[in-house]
Coordinates of C-alpha atoms in Angstrom, one line a residue:
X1 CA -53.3 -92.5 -0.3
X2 CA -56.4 -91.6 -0.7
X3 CA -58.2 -90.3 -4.3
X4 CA -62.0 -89.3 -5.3
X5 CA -63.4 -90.3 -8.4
X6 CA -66.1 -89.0 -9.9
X7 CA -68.8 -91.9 -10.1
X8 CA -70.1 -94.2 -7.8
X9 CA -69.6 -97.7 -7.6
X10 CA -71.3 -99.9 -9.9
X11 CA -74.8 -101.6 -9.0
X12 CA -73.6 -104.9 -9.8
X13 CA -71.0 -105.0 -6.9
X14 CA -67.9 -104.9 -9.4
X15 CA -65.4 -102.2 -8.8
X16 CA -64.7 -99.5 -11.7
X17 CA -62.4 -100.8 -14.6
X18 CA -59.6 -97.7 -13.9
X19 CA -60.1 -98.6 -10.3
X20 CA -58.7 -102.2 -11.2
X21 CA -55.9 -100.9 -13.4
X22 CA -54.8 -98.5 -11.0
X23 CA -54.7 -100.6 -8.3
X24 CA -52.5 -102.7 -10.5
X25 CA -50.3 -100.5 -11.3
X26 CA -50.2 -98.8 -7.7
X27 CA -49.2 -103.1 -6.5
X28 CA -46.3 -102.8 -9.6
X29 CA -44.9 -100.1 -7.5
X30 CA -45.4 -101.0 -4.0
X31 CA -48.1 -98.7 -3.0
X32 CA -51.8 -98.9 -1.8
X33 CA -54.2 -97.0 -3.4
X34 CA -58.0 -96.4 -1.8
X35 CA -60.6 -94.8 -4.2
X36 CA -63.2 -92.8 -1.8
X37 CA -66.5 -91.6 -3.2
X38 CA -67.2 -88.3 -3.3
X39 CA -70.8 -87.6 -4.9
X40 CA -72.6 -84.4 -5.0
X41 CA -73.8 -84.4 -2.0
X42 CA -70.5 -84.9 0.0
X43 CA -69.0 -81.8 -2.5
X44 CA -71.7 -79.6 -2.2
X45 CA -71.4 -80.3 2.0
X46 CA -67.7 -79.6 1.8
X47 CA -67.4 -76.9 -0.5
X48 CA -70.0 -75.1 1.2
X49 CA -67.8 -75.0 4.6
X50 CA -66.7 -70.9 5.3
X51 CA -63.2 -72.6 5.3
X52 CA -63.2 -74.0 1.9
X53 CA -64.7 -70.6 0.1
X54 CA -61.3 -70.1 -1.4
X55 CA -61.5 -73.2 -3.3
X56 CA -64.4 -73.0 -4.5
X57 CA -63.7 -69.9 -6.1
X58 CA -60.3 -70.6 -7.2
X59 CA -61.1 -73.9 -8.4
X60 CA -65.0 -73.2 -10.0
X61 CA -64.0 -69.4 -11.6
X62 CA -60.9 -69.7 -13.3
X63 CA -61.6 -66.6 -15.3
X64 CA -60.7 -64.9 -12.4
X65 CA -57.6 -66.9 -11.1
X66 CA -55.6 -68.2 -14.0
X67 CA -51.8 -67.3 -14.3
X68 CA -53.3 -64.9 -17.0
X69 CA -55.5 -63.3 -14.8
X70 CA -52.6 -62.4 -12.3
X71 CA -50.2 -61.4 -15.1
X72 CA -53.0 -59.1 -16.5
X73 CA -53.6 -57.8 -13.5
X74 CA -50.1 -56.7 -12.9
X75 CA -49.0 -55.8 -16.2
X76 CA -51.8 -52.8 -15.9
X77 CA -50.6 -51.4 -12.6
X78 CA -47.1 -51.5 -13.7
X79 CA -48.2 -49.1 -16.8
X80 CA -49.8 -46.6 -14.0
X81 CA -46.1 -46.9 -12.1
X82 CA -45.6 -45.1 -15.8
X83 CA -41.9 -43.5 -14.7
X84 CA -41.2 -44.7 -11.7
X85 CA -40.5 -48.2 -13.3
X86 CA -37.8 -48.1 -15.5
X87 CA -37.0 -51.8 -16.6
X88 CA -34.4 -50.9 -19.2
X89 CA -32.7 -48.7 -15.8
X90 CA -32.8 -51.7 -14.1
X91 CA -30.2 -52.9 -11.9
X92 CA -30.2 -55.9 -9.3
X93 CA -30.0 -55.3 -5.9
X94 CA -29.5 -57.6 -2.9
X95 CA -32.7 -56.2 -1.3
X96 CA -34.4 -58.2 -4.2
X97 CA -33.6 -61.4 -2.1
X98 CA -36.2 -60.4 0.5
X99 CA -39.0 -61.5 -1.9
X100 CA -37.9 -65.1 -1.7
X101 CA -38.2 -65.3 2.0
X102 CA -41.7 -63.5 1.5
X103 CA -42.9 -65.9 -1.0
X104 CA -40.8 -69.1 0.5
X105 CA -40.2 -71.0 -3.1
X106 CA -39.0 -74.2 -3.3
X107 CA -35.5 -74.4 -2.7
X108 CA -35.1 -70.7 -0.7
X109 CA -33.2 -72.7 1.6
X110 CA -30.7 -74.9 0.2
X111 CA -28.1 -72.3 0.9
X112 CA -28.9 -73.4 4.3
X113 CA -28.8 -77.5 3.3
X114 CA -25.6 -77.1 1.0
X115 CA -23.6 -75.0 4.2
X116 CA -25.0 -77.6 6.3
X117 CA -23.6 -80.3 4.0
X118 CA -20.5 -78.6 3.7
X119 CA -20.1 -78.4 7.8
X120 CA -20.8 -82.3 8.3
X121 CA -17.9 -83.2 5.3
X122 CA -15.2 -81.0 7.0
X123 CA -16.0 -82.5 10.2
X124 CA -15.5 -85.6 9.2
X125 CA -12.4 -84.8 7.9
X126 CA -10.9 -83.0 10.3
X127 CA -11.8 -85.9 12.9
X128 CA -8.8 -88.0 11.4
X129 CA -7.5 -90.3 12.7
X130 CA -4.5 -88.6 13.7
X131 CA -6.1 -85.4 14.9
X132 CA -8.5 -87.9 17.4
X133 CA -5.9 -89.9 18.5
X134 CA -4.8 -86.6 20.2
X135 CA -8.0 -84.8 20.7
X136 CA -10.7 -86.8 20.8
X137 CA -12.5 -85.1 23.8
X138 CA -12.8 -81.7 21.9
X139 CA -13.7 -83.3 18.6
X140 CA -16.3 -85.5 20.3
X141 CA -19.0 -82.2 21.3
X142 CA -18.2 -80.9 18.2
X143 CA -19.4 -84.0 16.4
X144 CA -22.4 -83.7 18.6
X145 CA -23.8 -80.2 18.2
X146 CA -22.9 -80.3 14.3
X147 CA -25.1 -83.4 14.3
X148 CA -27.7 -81.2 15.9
X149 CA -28.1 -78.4 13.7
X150 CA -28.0 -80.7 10.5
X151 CA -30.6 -82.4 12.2
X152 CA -32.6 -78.7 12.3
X153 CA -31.5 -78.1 9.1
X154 CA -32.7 -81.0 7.5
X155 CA -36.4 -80.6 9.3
X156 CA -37.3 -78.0 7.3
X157 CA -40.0 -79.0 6.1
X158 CA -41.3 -77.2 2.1
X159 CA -44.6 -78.9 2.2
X160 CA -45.9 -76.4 4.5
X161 CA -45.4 -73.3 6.0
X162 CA -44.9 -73.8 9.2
X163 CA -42.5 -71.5 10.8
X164 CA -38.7 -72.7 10.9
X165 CA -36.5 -72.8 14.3
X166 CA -33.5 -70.0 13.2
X167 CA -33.6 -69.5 17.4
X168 CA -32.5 -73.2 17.5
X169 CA -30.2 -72.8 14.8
X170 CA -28.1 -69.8 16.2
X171 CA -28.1 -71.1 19.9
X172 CA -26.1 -74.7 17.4
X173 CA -24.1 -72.2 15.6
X174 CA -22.9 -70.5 18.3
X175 CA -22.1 -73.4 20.4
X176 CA -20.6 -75.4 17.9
X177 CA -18.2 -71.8 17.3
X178 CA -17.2 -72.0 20.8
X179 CA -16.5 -75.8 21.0
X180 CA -14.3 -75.4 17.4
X181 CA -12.1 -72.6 18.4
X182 CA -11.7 -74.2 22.5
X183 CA -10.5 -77.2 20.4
X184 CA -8.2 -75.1 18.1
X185 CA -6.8 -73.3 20.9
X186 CA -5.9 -76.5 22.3
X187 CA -4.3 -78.1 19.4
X188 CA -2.2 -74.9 19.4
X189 CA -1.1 -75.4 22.9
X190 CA -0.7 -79.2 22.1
X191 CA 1.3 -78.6 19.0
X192 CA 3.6 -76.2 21.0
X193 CA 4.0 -78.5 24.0
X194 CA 5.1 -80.9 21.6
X195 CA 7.4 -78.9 19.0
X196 CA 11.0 -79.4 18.2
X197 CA 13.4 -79.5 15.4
X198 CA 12.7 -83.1 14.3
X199 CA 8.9 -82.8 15.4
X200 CA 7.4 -79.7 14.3
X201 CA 3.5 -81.0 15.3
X202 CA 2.6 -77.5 14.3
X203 CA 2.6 -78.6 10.6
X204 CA 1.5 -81.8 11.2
X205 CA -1.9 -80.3 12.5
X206 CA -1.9 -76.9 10.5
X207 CA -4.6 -79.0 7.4
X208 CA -6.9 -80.1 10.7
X209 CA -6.9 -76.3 11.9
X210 CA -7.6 -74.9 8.2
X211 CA -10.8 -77.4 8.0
X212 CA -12.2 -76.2 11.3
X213 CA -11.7 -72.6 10.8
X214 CA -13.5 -73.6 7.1
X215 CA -16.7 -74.7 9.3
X216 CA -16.8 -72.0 11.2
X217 CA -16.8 -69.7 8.2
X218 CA -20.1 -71.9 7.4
X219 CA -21.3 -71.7 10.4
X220 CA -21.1 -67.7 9.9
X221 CA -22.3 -67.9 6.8
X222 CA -25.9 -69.9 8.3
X223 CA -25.9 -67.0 11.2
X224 CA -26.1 -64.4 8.9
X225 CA -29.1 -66.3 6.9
X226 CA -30.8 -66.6 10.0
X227 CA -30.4 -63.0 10.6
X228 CA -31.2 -61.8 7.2
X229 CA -34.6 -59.9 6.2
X230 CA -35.0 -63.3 4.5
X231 CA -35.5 -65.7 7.1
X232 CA -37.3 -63.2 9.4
X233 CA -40.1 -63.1 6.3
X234 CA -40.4 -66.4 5.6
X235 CA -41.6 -67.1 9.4
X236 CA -43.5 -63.7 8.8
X237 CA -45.2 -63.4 5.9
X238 CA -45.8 -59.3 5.8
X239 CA -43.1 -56.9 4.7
X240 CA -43.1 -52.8 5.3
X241 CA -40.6 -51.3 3.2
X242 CA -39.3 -47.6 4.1
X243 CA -37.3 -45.5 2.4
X244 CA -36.8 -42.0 0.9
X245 CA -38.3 -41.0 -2.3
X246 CA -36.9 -42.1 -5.5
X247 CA -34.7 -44.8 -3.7
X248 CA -37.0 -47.2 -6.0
X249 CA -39.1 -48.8 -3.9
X250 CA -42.1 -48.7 -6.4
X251 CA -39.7 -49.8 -9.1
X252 CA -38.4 -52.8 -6.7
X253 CA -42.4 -54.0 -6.1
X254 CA -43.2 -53.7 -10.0
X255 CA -40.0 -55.6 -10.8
X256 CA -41.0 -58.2 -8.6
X257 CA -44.4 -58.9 -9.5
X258 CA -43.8 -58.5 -12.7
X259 CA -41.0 -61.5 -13.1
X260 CA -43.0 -63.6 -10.6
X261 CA -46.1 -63.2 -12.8
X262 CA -44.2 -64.1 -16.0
X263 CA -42.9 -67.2 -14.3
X264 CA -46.8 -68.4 -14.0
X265 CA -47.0 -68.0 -10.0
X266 CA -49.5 -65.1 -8.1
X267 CA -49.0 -62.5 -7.4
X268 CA -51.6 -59.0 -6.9
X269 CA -49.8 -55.5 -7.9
X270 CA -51.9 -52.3 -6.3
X271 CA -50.9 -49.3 -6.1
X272 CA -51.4 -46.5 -3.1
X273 CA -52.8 -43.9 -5.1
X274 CA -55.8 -45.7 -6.1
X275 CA -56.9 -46.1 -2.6
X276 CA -59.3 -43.3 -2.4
X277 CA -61.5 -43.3 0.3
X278 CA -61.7 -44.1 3.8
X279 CA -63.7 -47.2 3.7
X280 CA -62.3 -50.4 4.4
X281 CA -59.0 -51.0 2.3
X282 CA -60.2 -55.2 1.4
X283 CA -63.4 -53.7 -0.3
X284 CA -61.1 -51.2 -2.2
X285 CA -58.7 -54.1 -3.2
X286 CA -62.0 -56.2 -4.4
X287 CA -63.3 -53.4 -6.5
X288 CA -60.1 -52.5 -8.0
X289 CA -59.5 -55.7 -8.8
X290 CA -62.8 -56.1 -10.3
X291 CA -64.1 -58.8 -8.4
X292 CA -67.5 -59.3 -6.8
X293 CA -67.1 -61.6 -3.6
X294 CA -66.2 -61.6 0.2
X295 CA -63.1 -60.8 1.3
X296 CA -62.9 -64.5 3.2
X297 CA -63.6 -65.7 -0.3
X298 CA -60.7 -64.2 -1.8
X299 CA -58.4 -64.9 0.3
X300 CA -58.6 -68.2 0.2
X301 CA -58.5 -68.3 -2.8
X302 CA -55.3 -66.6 -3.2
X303 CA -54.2 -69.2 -0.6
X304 CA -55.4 -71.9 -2.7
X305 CA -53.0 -70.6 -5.7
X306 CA -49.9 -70.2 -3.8
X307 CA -50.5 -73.7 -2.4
X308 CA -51.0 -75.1 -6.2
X309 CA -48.0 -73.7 -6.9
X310 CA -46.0 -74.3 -3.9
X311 CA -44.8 -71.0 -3.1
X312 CA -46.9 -67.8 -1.2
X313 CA -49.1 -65.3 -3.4
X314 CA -47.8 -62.2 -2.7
X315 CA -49.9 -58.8 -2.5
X316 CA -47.9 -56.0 -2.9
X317 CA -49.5 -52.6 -2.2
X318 CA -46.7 -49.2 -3.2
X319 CA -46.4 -45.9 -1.8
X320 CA -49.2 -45.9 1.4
X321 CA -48.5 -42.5 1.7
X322 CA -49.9 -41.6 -1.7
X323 CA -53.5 -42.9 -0.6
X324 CA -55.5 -40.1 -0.5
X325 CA -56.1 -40.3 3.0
X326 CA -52.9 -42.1 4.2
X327 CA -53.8 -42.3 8.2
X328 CA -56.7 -45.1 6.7
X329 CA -54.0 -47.3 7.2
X330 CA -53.1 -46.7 10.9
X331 CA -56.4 -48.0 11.8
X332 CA -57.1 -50.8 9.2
X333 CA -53.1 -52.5 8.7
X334 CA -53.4 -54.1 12.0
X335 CA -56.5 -55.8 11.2
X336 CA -55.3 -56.7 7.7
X337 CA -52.4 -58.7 9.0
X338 CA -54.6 -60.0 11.4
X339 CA -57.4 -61.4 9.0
X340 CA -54.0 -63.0 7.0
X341 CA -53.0 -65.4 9.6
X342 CA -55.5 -68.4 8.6
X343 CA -53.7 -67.9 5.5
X344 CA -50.4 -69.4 5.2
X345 CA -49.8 -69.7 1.6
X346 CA -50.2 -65.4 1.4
X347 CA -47.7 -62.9 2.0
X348 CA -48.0 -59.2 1.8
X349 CA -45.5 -56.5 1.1
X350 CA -46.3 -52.7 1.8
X351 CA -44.0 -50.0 0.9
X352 CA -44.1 -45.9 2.3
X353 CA -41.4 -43.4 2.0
X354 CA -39.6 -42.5 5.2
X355 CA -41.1 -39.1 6.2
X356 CA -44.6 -40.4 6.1
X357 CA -44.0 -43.8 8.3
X358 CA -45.2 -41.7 11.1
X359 CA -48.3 -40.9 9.8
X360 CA -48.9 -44.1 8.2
X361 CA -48.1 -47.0 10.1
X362 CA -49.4 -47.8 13.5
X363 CA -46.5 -47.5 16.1
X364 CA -47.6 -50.6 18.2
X365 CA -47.1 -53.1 15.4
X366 CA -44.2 -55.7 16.4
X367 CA -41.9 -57.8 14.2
X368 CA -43.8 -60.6 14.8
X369 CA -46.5 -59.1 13.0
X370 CA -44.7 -57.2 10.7
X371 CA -41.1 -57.1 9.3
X372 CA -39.4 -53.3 8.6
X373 CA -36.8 -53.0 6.0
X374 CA -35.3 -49.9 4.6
X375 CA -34.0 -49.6 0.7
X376 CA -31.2 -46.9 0.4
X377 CA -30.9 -47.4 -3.4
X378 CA -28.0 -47.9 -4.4
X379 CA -26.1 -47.2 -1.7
X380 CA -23.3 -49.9 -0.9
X381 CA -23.6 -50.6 -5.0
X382 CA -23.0 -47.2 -6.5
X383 CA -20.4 -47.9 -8.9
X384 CA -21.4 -50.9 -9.6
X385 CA -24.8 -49.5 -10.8
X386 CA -23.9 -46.7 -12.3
X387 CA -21.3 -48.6 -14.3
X388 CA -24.0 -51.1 -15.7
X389 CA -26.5 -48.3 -16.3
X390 CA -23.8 -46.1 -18.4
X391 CA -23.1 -48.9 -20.3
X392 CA -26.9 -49.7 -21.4
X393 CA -27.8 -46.4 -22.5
X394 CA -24.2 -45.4 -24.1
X395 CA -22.9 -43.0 -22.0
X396 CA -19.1 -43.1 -21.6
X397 CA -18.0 -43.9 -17.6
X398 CA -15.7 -40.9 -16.5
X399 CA -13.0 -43.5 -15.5
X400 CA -12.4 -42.2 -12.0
X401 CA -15.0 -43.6 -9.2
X402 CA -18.0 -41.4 -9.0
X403 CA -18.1 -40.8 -5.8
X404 CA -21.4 -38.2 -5.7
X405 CA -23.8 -39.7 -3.4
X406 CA -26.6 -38.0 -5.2
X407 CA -26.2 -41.3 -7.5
X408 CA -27.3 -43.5 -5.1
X409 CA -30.7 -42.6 -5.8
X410 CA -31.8 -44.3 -8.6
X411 CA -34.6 -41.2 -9.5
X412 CA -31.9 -38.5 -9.7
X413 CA -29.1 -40.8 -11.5
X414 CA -32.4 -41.6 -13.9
X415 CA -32.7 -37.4 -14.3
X416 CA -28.7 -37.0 -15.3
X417 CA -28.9 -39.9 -17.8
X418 CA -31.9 -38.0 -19.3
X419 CA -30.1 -34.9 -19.0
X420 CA -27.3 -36.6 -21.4
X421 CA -29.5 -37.8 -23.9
X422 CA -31.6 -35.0 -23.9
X423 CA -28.0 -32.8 -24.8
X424 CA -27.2 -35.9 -27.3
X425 CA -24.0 -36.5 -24.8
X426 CA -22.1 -39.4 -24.8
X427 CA -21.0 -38.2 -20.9
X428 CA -22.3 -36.5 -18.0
X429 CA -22.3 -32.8 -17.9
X430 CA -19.3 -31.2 -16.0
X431 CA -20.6 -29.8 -12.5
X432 CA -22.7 -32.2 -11.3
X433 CA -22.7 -33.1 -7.6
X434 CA -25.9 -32.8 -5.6
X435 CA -29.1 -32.4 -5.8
X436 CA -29.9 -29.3 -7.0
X437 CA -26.9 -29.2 -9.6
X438 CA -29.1 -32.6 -11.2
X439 CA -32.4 -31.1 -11.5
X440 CA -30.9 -27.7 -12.7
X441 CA -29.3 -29.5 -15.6
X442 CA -32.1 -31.5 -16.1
X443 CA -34.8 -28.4 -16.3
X444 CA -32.1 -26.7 -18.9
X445 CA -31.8 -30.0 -21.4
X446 CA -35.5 -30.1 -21.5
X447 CA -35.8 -26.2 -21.9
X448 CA -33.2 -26.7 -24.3
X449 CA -35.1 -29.7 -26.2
X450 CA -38.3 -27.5 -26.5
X451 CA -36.6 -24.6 -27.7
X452 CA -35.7 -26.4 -30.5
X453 CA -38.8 -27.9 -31.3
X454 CA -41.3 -25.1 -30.6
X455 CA -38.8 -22.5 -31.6
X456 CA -38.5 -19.9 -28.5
X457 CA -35.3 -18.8 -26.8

């Protein structure tokens, strides 16, 4: 290895004192250690490389990108979100779990390395003794391809970004399927062949059957990782998330830059409706941010802090659609993602409700350059969430499933809770069970709440 330190040797030929010690303790623990000069000159002529702008500003201005500054920076757009965040509504989702494959963390994928591990021990079990004796030329390609896809597994490499082989993956999962149940089928036929009264094989051999069953459940489970929204982000880094209004998508991309931020790592926060103009949206993002540098700059700068902390900064951008000119973004996202590629340690997440998509996003963009992904709020989780919501703000579940689907939006389930604390009800008003029957009862609490305190019928 390799370090700089900050002063040049000494005239008198004799190496720096913490050079000596370190070098000691570097031989106490087996390793060589080579001290490199770096002096002003060789800085100034690296840091003043286009490539290395991002470092210099994220390492020379720290006012600007300290955890602090990120978490500042977020905490304000999340009081603009004003209603359409809701923390104390909140309820998680498994759309959340997208953000992890956008941000690639350490340790996104030891789901993968512990169904991996769990694949290799069953193997090895069920390749007894007994069950090889019989069918060692099934077992023996099994053994093979499992060997392979650990090996796949275990290649993934955290250090870097580099894209991870799911194609290579699948075409092991599937083969290793096909080998396992060939080899079950013929320990079936085998244990048949072979039955009787003081023999029943089919026992004998019913454990070695459960175990490989057990690994193809795991290898199931790694398919559908490598299928997931997940793994497709995590290769690439840039997310457009559509759905209908009020599902909470705005509520999702404040959740999730607010908890990263409070964790310390980086992550930017903006919000559609500030974009204002047509000009270029990276000159918009600058000057909202309040920063006064090139666009190159910043960027690598905001590669530079996902790389310090070993996981992608994310910049989240809400609601396209509410820009007030919202076709700015047909003719300036392709370029955006574009002008991210030399930057592997960022990820960027857009959002636009469904009936603007159209309008918004450019039709020729591919899933290699961006990922879609549609939030249907809480569909799939309705009782679930509405159970856990009731619960937080005191109102009494009706016992029987709710079973509107008017409730899967998060917005109107939002309006009925208000509506029951507005009438100071422990319960949901009788009657409701769509759309209109929500907002109707929600407009007559709040008529109601006035009445009383400006005193009018």
């Amino acid at each position: 290895m390799a370090f700089p330190y900050p002063s040049p040797p000494t005239t008198t030929g004799l190496r720096p004192f913490y050079s000596i010690i370190s070098d000691v303790t570097a031989c106490q623990r087996g390793m060589q250690v080579e001290f490199k000069y770096w002096g002003s000159s060789e800085l100034i002529d690296l840091l003043s490389k286009l490539e290395h702008g991002g470092r210099t500003l994220f390492w020379f201005n720290q006012h600007s990108f300290t955890p602090d500054w990120f978490r500042q920076r977020v905490e304000e757009k999340v009081a603009n979100a004003d209603r359409r965040y809701t923390p104390d509504l909140h309820y998680p989702l498994p759309i959340a779990d997208i953000f992890d494959g956008l941000a690639r963390p350490e340790g996104v994928y030891d789901e993968l390395r512990d169904l991996s591990d769990h694949i290799v021990h069953a193997y090895e079990k069920a390749a007894s003794r007994r069950l090889r004796k019989h069918m060692e030329d099934q077992l023996k390609p099994i053994g093979t391809v499992i060997t392979s896809l650990s090996g796949v597994i275990a290649a993934i490499n955290e250090e870097n970004m580099m894209p991870v082989d799911y194609e290579a993956m699948l075409s092991s999962v599937n083969e290793a399927r096909h080998r396992i149940m060939d080899c079950i089928r013929e320990i079936e036929h085998h244990s048949e062949a072979g039955r009787s009264e003081k023999h029943p094989r089919g026992r004998l051999f019913g454990p070695d059957i459960d175990l490989l069953l057990g690994i193809i459940g795991n290898l199931d489970a790694i398919e559908e990782f490598c299928r997931s929204g997940k793994a497709q982000l995590s290769n690439t880094p840039a997310l457009l998330l559509v759905g209908d209004a009020g599902v909470g998508k705005t509520h999702l991309f404040c959740r999730v830059a607010e908890e990263r931020t409070q964790r310390g790592l980086p992550a930017i926060l903006l919000l559609g409706e500030h974009f204002t103009s047509a000009r270029n949206p990276w000159d918009q993002i600058l000057s909202l941010l309040g920063l006064d540098c090139e666009r190159d700059a910043f960027l690598g700068a905001l590669d530079a802090a996902g790389e310090a902390h070993r996981c992608r900064t994310l910049i989240l951008i809400d609601a396209l659609n509410e820009s007030q000119d919202p076709s700015v973004w047909r003719s300036h996202l392709p370029g955006m993602l574009k002008a991210l590629e030399p930057y592997p340690w960022v990820g960027i997440a857009v959002s636009v409700r469904s009936c603007y998509e159209k309008r918004v996003i450019p039709q020729g963009l591919s899933a290699r350059q961006i990922v879609r992904i549609e939030h249907y709020g809480f569909a799939g989780h309705g009782e679930e969430a509405i159970e856990a919501i009731f619960s937080k703000v005191g109102i009494v579940h009706p016992g029987a499933p709710v079973l509107y689907p008017v409730f899967h939006n998060p917005s109107l389930l939002k309006l009925a809770v208000e509506d029951a604390k507005n009438r100071k009800q422990e319960f949901l008003p009788p009657g409701i069970a769509g759309i209109t029957s929500v907002i109707d009862h929600y407009i007559d609490s709040v008529d109601g709440k006035l009445a009383v305190g400006l005193d009018f019928d």
